[in-house]
PDB file of C-alpha atoms in Angstrom:
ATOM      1  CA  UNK Q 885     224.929  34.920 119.497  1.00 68.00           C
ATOM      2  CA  UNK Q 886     221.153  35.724 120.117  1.00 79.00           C
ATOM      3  CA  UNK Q 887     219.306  32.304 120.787  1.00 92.00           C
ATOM      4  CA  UNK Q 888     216.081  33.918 122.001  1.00 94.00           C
ATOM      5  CA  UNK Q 889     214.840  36.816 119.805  1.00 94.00           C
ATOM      6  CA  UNK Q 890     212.101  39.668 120.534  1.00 95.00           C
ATOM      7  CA  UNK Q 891     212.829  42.011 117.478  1.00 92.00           C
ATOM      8  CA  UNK Q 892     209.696  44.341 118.245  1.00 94.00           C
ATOM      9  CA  UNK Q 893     211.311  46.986 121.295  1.00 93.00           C
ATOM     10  CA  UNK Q 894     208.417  47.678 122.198  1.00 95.00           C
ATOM     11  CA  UNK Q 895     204.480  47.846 121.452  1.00 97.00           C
ATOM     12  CA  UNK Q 896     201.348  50.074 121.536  1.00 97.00           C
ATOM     13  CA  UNK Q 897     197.801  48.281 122.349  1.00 97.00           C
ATOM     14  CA  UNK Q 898     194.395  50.141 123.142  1.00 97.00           C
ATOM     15  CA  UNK Q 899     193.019  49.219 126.108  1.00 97.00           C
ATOM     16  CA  UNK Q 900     190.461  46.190 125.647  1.00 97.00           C
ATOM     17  CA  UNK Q 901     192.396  45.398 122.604  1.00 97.00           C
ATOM     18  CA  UNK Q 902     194.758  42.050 121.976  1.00 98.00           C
ATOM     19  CA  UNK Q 903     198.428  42.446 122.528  1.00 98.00           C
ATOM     20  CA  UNK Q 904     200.607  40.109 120.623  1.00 98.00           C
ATOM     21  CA  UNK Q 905     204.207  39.976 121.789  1.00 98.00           C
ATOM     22  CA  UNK Q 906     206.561  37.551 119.714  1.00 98.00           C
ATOM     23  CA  UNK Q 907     209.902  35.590 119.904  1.00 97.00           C
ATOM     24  CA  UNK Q 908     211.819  33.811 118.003  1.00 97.00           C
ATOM     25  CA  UNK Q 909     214.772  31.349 118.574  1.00 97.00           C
ATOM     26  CA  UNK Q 910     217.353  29.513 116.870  1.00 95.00           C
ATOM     27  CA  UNK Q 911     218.394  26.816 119.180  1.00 92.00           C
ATOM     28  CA  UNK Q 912     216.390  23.356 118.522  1.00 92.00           C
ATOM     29  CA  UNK Q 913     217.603  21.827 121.977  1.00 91.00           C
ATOM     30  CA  UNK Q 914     215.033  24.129 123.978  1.00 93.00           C
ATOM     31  CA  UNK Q 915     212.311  22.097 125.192  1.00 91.00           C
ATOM     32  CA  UNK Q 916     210.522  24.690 127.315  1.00 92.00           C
ATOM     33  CA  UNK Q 917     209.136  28.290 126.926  1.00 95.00           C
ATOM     34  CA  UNK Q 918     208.070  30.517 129.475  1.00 95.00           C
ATOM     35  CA  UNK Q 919     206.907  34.327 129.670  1.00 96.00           C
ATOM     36  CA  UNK Q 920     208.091  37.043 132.040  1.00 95.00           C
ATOM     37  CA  UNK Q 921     206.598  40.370 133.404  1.00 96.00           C
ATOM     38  CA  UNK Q 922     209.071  43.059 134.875  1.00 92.00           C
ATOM     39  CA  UNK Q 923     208.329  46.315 135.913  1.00 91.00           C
ATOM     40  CA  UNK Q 924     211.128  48.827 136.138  1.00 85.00           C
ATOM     41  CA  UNK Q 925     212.923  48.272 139.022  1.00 81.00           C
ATOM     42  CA  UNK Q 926     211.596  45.031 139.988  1.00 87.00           C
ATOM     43  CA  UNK Q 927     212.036  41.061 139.288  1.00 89.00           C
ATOM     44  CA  UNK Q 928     210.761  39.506 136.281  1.00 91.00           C
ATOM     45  CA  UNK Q 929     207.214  37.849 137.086  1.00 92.00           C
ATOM     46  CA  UNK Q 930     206.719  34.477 135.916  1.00 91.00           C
ATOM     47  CA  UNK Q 931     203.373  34.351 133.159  1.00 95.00           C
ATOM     48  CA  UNK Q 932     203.072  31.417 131.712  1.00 95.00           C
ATOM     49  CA  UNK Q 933     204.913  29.093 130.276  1.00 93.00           C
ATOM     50  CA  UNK Q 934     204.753  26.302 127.372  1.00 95.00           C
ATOM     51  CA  UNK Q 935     206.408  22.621 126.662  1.00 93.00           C
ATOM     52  CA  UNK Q 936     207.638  22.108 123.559  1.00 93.00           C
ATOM     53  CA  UNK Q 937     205.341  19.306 123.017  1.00 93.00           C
ATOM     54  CA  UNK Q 938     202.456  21.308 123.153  1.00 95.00           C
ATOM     55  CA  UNK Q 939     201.312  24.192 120.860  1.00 96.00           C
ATOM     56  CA  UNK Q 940     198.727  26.378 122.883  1.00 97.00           C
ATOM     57  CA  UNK Q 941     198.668  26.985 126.594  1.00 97.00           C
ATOM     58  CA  UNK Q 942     195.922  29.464 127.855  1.00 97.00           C
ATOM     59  CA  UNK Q 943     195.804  31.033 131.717  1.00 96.00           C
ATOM     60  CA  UNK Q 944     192.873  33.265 131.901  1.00 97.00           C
ATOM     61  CA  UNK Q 945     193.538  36.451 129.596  1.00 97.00           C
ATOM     62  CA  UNK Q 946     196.901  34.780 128.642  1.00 98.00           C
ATOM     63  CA  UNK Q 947     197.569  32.654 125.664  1.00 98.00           C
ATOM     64  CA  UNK Q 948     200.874  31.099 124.543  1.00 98.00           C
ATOM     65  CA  UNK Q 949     201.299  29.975 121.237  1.00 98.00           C
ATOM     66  CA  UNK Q 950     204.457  27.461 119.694  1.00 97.00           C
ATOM     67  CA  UNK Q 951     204.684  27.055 116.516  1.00 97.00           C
ATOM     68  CA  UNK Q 952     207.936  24.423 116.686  1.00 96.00           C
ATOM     69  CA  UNK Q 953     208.806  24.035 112.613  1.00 95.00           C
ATOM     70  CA  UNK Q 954     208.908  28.087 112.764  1.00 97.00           C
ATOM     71  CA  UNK Q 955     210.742  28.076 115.894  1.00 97.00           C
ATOM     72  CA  UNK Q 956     208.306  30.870 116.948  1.00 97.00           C
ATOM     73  CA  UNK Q 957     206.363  31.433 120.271  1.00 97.00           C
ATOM     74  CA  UNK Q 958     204.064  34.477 120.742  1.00 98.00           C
ATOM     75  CA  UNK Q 959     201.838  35.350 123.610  1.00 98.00           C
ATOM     76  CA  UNK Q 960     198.425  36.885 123.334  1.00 98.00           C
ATOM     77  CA  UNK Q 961     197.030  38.892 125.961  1.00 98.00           C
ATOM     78  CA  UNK Q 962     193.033  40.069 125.735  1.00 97.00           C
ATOM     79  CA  UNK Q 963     191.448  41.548 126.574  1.00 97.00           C
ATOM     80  CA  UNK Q 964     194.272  44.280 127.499  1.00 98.00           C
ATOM     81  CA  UNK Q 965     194.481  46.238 130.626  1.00 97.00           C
ATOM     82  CA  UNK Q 966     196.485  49.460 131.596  1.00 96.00           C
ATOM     83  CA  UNK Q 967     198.185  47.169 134.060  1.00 95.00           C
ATOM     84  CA  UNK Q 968     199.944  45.333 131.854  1.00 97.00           C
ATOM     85  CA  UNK Q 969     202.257  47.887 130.473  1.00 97.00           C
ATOM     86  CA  UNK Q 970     205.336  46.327 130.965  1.00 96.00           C
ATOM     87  CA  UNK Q 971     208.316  44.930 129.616  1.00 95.00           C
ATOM     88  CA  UNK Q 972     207.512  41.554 128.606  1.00 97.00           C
ATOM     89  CA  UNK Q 973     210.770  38.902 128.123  1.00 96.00           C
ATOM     90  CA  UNK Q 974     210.262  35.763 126.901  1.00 96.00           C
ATOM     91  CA  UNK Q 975     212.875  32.797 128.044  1.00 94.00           C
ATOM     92  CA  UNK Q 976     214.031  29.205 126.564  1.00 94.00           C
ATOM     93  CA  UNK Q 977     214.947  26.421 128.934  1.00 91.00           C
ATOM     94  CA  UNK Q 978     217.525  23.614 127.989  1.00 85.00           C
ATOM     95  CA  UNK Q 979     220.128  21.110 129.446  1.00 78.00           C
ATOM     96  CA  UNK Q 980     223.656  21.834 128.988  1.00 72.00           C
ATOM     97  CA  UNK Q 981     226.321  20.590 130.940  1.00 68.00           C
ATOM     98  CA  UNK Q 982     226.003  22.909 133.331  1.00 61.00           C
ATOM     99  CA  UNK Q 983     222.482  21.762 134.410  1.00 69.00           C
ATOM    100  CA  UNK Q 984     219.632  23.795 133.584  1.00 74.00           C
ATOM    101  CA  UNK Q 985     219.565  27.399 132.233  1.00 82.00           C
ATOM    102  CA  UNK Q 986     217.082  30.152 130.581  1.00 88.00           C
ATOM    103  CA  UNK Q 987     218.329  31.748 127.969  1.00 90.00           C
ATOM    104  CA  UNK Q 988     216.700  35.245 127.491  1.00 92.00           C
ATOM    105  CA  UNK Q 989     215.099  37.229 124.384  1.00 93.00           C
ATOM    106  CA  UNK Q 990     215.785  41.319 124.951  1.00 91.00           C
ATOM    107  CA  UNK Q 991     212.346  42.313 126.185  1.00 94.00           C
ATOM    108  CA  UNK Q 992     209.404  43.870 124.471  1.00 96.00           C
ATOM    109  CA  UNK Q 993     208.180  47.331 126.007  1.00 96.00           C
ATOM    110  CA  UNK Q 994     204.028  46.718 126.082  1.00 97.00           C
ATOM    111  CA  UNK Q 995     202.055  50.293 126.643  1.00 97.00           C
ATOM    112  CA  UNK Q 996     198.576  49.674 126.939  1.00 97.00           C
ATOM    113  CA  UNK Q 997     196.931  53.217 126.455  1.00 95.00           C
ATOM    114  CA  UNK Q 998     193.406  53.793 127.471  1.00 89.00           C
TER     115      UNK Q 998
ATOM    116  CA  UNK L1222     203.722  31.751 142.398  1.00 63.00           C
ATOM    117  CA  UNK L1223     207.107  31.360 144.889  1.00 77.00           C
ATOM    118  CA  UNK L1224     208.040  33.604 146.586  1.00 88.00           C
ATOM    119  CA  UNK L1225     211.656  35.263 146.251  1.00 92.00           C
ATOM    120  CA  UNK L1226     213.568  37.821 148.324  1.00 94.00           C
ATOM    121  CA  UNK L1227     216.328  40.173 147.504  1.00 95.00           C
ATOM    122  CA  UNK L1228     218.547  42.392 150.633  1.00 94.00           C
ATOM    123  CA  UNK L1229     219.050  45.009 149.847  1.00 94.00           C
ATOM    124  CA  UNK L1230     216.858  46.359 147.432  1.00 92.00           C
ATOM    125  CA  UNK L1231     219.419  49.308 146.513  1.00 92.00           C
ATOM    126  CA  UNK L1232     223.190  49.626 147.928  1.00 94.00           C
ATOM    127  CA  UNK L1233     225.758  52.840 147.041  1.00 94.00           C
ATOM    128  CA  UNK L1234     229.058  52.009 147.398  1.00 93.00           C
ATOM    129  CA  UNK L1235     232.648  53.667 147.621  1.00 94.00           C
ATOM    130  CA  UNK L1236     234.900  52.091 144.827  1.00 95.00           C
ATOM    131  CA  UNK L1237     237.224  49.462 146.130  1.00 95.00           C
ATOM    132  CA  UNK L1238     234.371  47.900 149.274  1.00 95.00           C
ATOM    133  CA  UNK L1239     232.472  44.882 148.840  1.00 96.00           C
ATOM    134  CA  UNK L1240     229.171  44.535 148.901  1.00 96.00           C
ATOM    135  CA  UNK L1241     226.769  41.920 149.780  1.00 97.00           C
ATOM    136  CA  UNK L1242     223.714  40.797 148.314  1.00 97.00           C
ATOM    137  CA  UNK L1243     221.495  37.890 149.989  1.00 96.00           C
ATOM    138  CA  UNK L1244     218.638  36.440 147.866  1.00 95.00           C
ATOM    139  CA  UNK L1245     215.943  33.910 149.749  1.00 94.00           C
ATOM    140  CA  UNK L1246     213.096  31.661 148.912  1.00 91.00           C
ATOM    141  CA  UNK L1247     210.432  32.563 151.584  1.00 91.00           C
ATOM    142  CA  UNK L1248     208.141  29.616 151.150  1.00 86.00           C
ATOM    143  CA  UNK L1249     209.773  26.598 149.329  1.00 85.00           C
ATOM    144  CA  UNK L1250     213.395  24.830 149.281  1.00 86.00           C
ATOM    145  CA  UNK L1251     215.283  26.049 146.520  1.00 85.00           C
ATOM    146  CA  UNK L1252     218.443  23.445 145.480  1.00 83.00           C
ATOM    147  CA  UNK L1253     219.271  25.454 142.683  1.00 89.00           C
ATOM    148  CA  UNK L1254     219.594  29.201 142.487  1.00 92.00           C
ATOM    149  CA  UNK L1255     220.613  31.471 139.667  1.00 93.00           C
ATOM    150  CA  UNK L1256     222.302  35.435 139.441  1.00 96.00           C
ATOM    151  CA  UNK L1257     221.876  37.983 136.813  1.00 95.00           C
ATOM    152  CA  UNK L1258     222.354  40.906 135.793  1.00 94.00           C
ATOM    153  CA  UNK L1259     220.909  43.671 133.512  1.00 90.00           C
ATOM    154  CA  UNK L1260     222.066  46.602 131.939  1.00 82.00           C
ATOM    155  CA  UNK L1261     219.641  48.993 131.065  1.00 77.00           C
ATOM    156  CA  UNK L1262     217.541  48.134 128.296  1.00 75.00           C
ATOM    157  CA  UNK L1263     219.029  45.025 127.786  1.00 79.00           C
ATOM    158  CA  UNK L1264     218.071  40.938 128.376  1.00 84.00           C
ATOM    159  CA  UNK L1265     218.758  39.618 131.708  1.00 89.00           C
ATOM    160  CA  UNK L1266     222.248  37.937 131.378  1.00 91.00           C
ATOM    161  CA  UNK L1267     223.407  34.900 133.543  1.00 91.00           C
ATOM    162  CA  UNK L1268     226.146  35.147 135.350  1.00 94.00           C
ATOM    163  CA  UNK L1269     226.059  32.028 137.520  1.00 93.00           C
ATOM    164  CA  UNK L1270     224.155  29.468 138.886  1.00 90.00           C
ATOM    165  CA  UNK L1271     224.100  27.277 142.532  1.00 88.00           C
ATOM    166  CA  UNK L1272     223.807  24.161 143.810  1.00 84.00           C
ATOM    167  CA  UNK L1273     222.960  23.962 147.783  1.00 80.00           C
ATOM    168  CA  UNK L1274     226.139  22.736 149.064  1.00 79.00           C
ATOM    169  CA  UNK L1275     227.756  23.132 146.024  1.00 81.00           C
ATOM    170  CA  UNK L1276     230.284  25.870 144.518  1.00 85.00           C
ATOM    171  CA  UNK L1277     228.781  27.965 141.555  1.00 90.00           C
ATOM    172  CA  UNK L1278     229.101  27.356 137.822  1.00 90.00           C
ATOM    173  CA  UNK L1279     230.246  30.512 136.235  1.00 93.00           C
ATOM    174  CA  UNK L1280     228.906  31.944 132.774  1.00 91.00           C
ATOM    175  CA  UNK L1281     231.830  32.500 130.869  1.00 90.00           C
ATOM    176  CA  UNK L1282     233.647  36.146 130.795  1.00 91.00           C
ATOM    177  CA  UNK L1283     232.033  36.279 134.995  1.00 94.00           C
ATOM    178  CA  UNK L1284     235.118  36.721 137.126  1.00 93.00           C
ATOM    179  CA  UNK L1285     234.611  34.435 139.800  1.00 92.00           C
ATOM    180  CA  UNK L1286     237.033  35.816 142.502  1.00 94.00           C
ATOM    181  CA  UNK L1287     235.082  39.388 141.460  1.00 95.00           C
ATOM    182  CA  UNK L1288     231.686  37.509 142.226  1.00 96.00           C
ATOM    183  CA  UNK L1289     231.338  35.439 145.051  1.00 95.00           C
ATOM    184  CA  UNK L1290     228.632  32.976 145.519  1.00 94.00           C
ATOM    185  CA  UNK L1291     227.998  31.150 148.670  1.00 90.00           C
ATOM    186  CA  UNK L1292     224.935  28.798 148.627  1.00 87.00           C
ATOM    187  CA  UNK L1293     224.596  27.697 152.130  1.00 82.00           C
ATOM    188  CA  UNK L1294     221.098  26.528 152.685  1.00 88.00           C
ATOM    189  CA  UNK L1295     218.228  25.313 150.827  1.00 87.00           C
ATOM    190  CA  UNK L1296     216.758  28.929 151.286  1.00 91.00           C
ATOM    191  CA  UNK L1297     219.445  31.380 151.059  1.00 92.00           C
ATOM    192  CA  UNK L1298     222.162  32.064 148.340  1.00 93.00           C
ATOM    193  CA  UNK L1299     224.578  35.277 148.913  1.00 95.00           C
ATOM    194  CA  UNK L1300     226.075  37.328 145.669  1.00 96.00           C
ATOM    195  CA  UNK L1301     229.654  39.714 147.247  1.00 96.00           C
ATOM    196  CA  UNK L1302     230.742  41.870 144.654  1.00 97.00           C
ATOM    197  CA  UNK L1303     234.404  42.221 145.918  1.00 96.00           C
ATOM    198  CA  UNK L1304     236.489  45.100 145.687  1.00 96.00           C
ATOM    199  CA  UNK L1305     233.437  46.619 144.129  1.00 95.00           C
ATOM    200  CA  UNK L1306     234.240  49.235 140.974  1.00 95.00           C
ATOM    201  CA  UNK L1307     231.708  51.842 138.622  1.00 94.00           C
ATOM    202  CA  UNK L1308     231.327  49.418 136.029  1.00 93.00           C
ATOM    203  CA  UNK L1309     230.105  47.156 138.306  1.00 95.00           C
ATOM    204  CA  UNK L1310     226.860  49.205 138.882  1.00 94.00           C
ATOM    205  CA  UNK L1311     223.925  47.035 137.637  1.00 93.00           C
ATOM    206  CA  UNK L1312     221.197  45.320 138.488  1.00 94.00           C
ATOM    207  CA  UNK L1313     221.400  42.540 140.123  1.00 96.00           C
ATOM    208  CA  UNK L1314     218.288  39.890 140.274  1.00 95.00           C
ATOM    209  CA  UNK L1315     218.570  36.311 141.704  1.00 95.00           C
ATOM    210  CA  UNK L1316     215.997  33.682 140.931  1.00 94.00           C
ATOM    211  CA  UNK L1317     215.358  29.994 142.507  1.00 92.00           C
ATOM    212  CA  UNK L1318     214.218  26.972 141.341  1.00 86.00           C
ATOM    213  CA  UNK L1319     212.476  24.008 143.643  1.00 78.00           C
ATOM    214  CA  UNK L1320     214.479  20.072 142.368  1.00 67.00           C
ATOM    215  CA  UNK L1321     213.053  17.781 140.315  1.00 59.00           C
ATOM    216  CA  UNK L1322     211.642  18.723 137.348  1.00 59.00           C
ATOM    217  CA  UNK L1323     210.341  22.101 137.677  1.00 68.00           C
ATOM    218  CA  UNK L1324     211.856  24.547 135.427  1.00 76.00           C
ATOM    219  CA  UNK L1325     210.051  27.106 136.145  1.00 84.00           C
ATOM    220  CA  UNK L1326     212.264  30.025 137.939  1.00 88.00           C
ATOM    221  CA  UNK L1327     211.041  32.429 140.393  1.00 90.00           C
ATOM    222  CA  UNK L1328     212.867  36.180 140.846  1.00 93.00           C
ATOM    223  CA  UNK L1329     213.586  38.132 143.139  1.00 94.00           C
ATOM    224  CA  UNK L1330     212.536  41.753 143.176  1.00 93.00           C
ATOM    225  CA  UNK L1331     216.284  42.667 142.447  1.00 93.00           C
ATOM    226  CA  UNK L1332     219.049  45.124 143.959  1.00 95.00           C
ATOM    227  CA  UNK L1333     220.229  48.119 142.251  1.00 93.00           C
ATOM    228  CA  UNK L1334     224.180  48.427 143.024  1.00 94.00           C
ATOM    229  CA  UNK L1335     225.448  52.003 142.616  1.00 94.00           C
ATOM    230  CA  UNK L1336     229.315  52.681 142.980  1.00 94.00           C
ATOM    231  CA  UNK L1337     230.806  55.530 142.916  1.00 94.00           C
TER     232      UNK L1337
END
């Protein structure tokens, strides 16, 4: 069972352009997004992240949006840069009885072509 | 961010050794600390998480006499893939968390376990 849902593989942006990369997820209990970088070969890199309390959390060229009733999160990157080609996974946090845990969405593939 | 370490960042194996994996927070205290794995092309999957002083709560359908988790210290956490096989190849990434209320986790740069 898929709790955390990126149904877009992957994406194509033009440099300068905005990337939108989206998620969806089923379970109501999470109460905390976040937004992870990896490069091949390498640990995820920690983004940005969002409270469920909150719709909109901005870092510099990074934008997190939650729209709760839609159980939707998407995060906007602009302008884009070749740099951030990427795979791009976005995570829900929640209690269970076994204490804290991220549940993962598959990954979107970014390519930002110049 | 926090920093995270991963040792070694690749290991090839003969079928039937064990290998060892050591994952470390370089700059803060990390109670908890988390393993995964990935497949290629696929979500990073859970397979356990640590408490400092504590023995690790496995995900269900991780063998936890195949994968054993010592967390000995606030900064260091070891993953031993015992009586390692070729399906076991992955790639293995630990992450660490700080107490309290952060939930925020910080990875490692991951180890790529090949066995032949």
């Amino acid at each position: 069972d898929q709790q955390v849902k990126q149904n877009s593989p992957s994406l194509s942006v033009q440099e300068g352009r905005i990337s939108i990369l989206n998620c969806d997820y089923t379970n109501s209990m999470f109460d905390y997004f976040l937004w992870y970088k990896k490069y091949p070969a390498e640990g995820p890199t920690f983004l940005i992240s969002i409270s469920s309390i909150k719709d909109k959390n901005e870092d510099g060229r990074f934008t997190v949006f939650l729209n709760k009733s839609a159980k939707h999160l998407s995060l906007h990157i602009v302008p884009s840069q070749p740099g951030d080609s990427a795979v791009y996974f976005c995570a829900a946090h929640h209690f269970t009885g076994g204490g804290n845990k991220l549940t993962f969405g598959t990954g979107t593939q970014l390519k930002v072509e110049l | 961010g926090a920093v995270v370490s991963q040792h070694p960042s690749w290991v090839i194996c003969k079928s039937g050794t064990s290998v060892k994996i050591e994952c470390r927070s370089l700059d803060f205290q990390a109670t908890t600390m988390f393993w995964y794995r990935q497949f290629p092309k696929q979500s990073l999957m859970l397979m356990a998480t640590s408490n400092e002083g504590s023995k690790a709560t496995y995900e269900q359908g991780v063998e936890k006499d195949k994968f054993l988790i010592n967390h000995a210290s606030l900064t260091l956490s070891t993953l031993t893939v015992t009586s390692a096989h070729p399906e076991d190849s992955s790639f293995y990434i630990c992450s660490a968390r700080t107490s309290g209320k952060m939930v925020t986790q910080y990875f490692g740069p991951g180890t790529r376990l090949l066995v032949l």
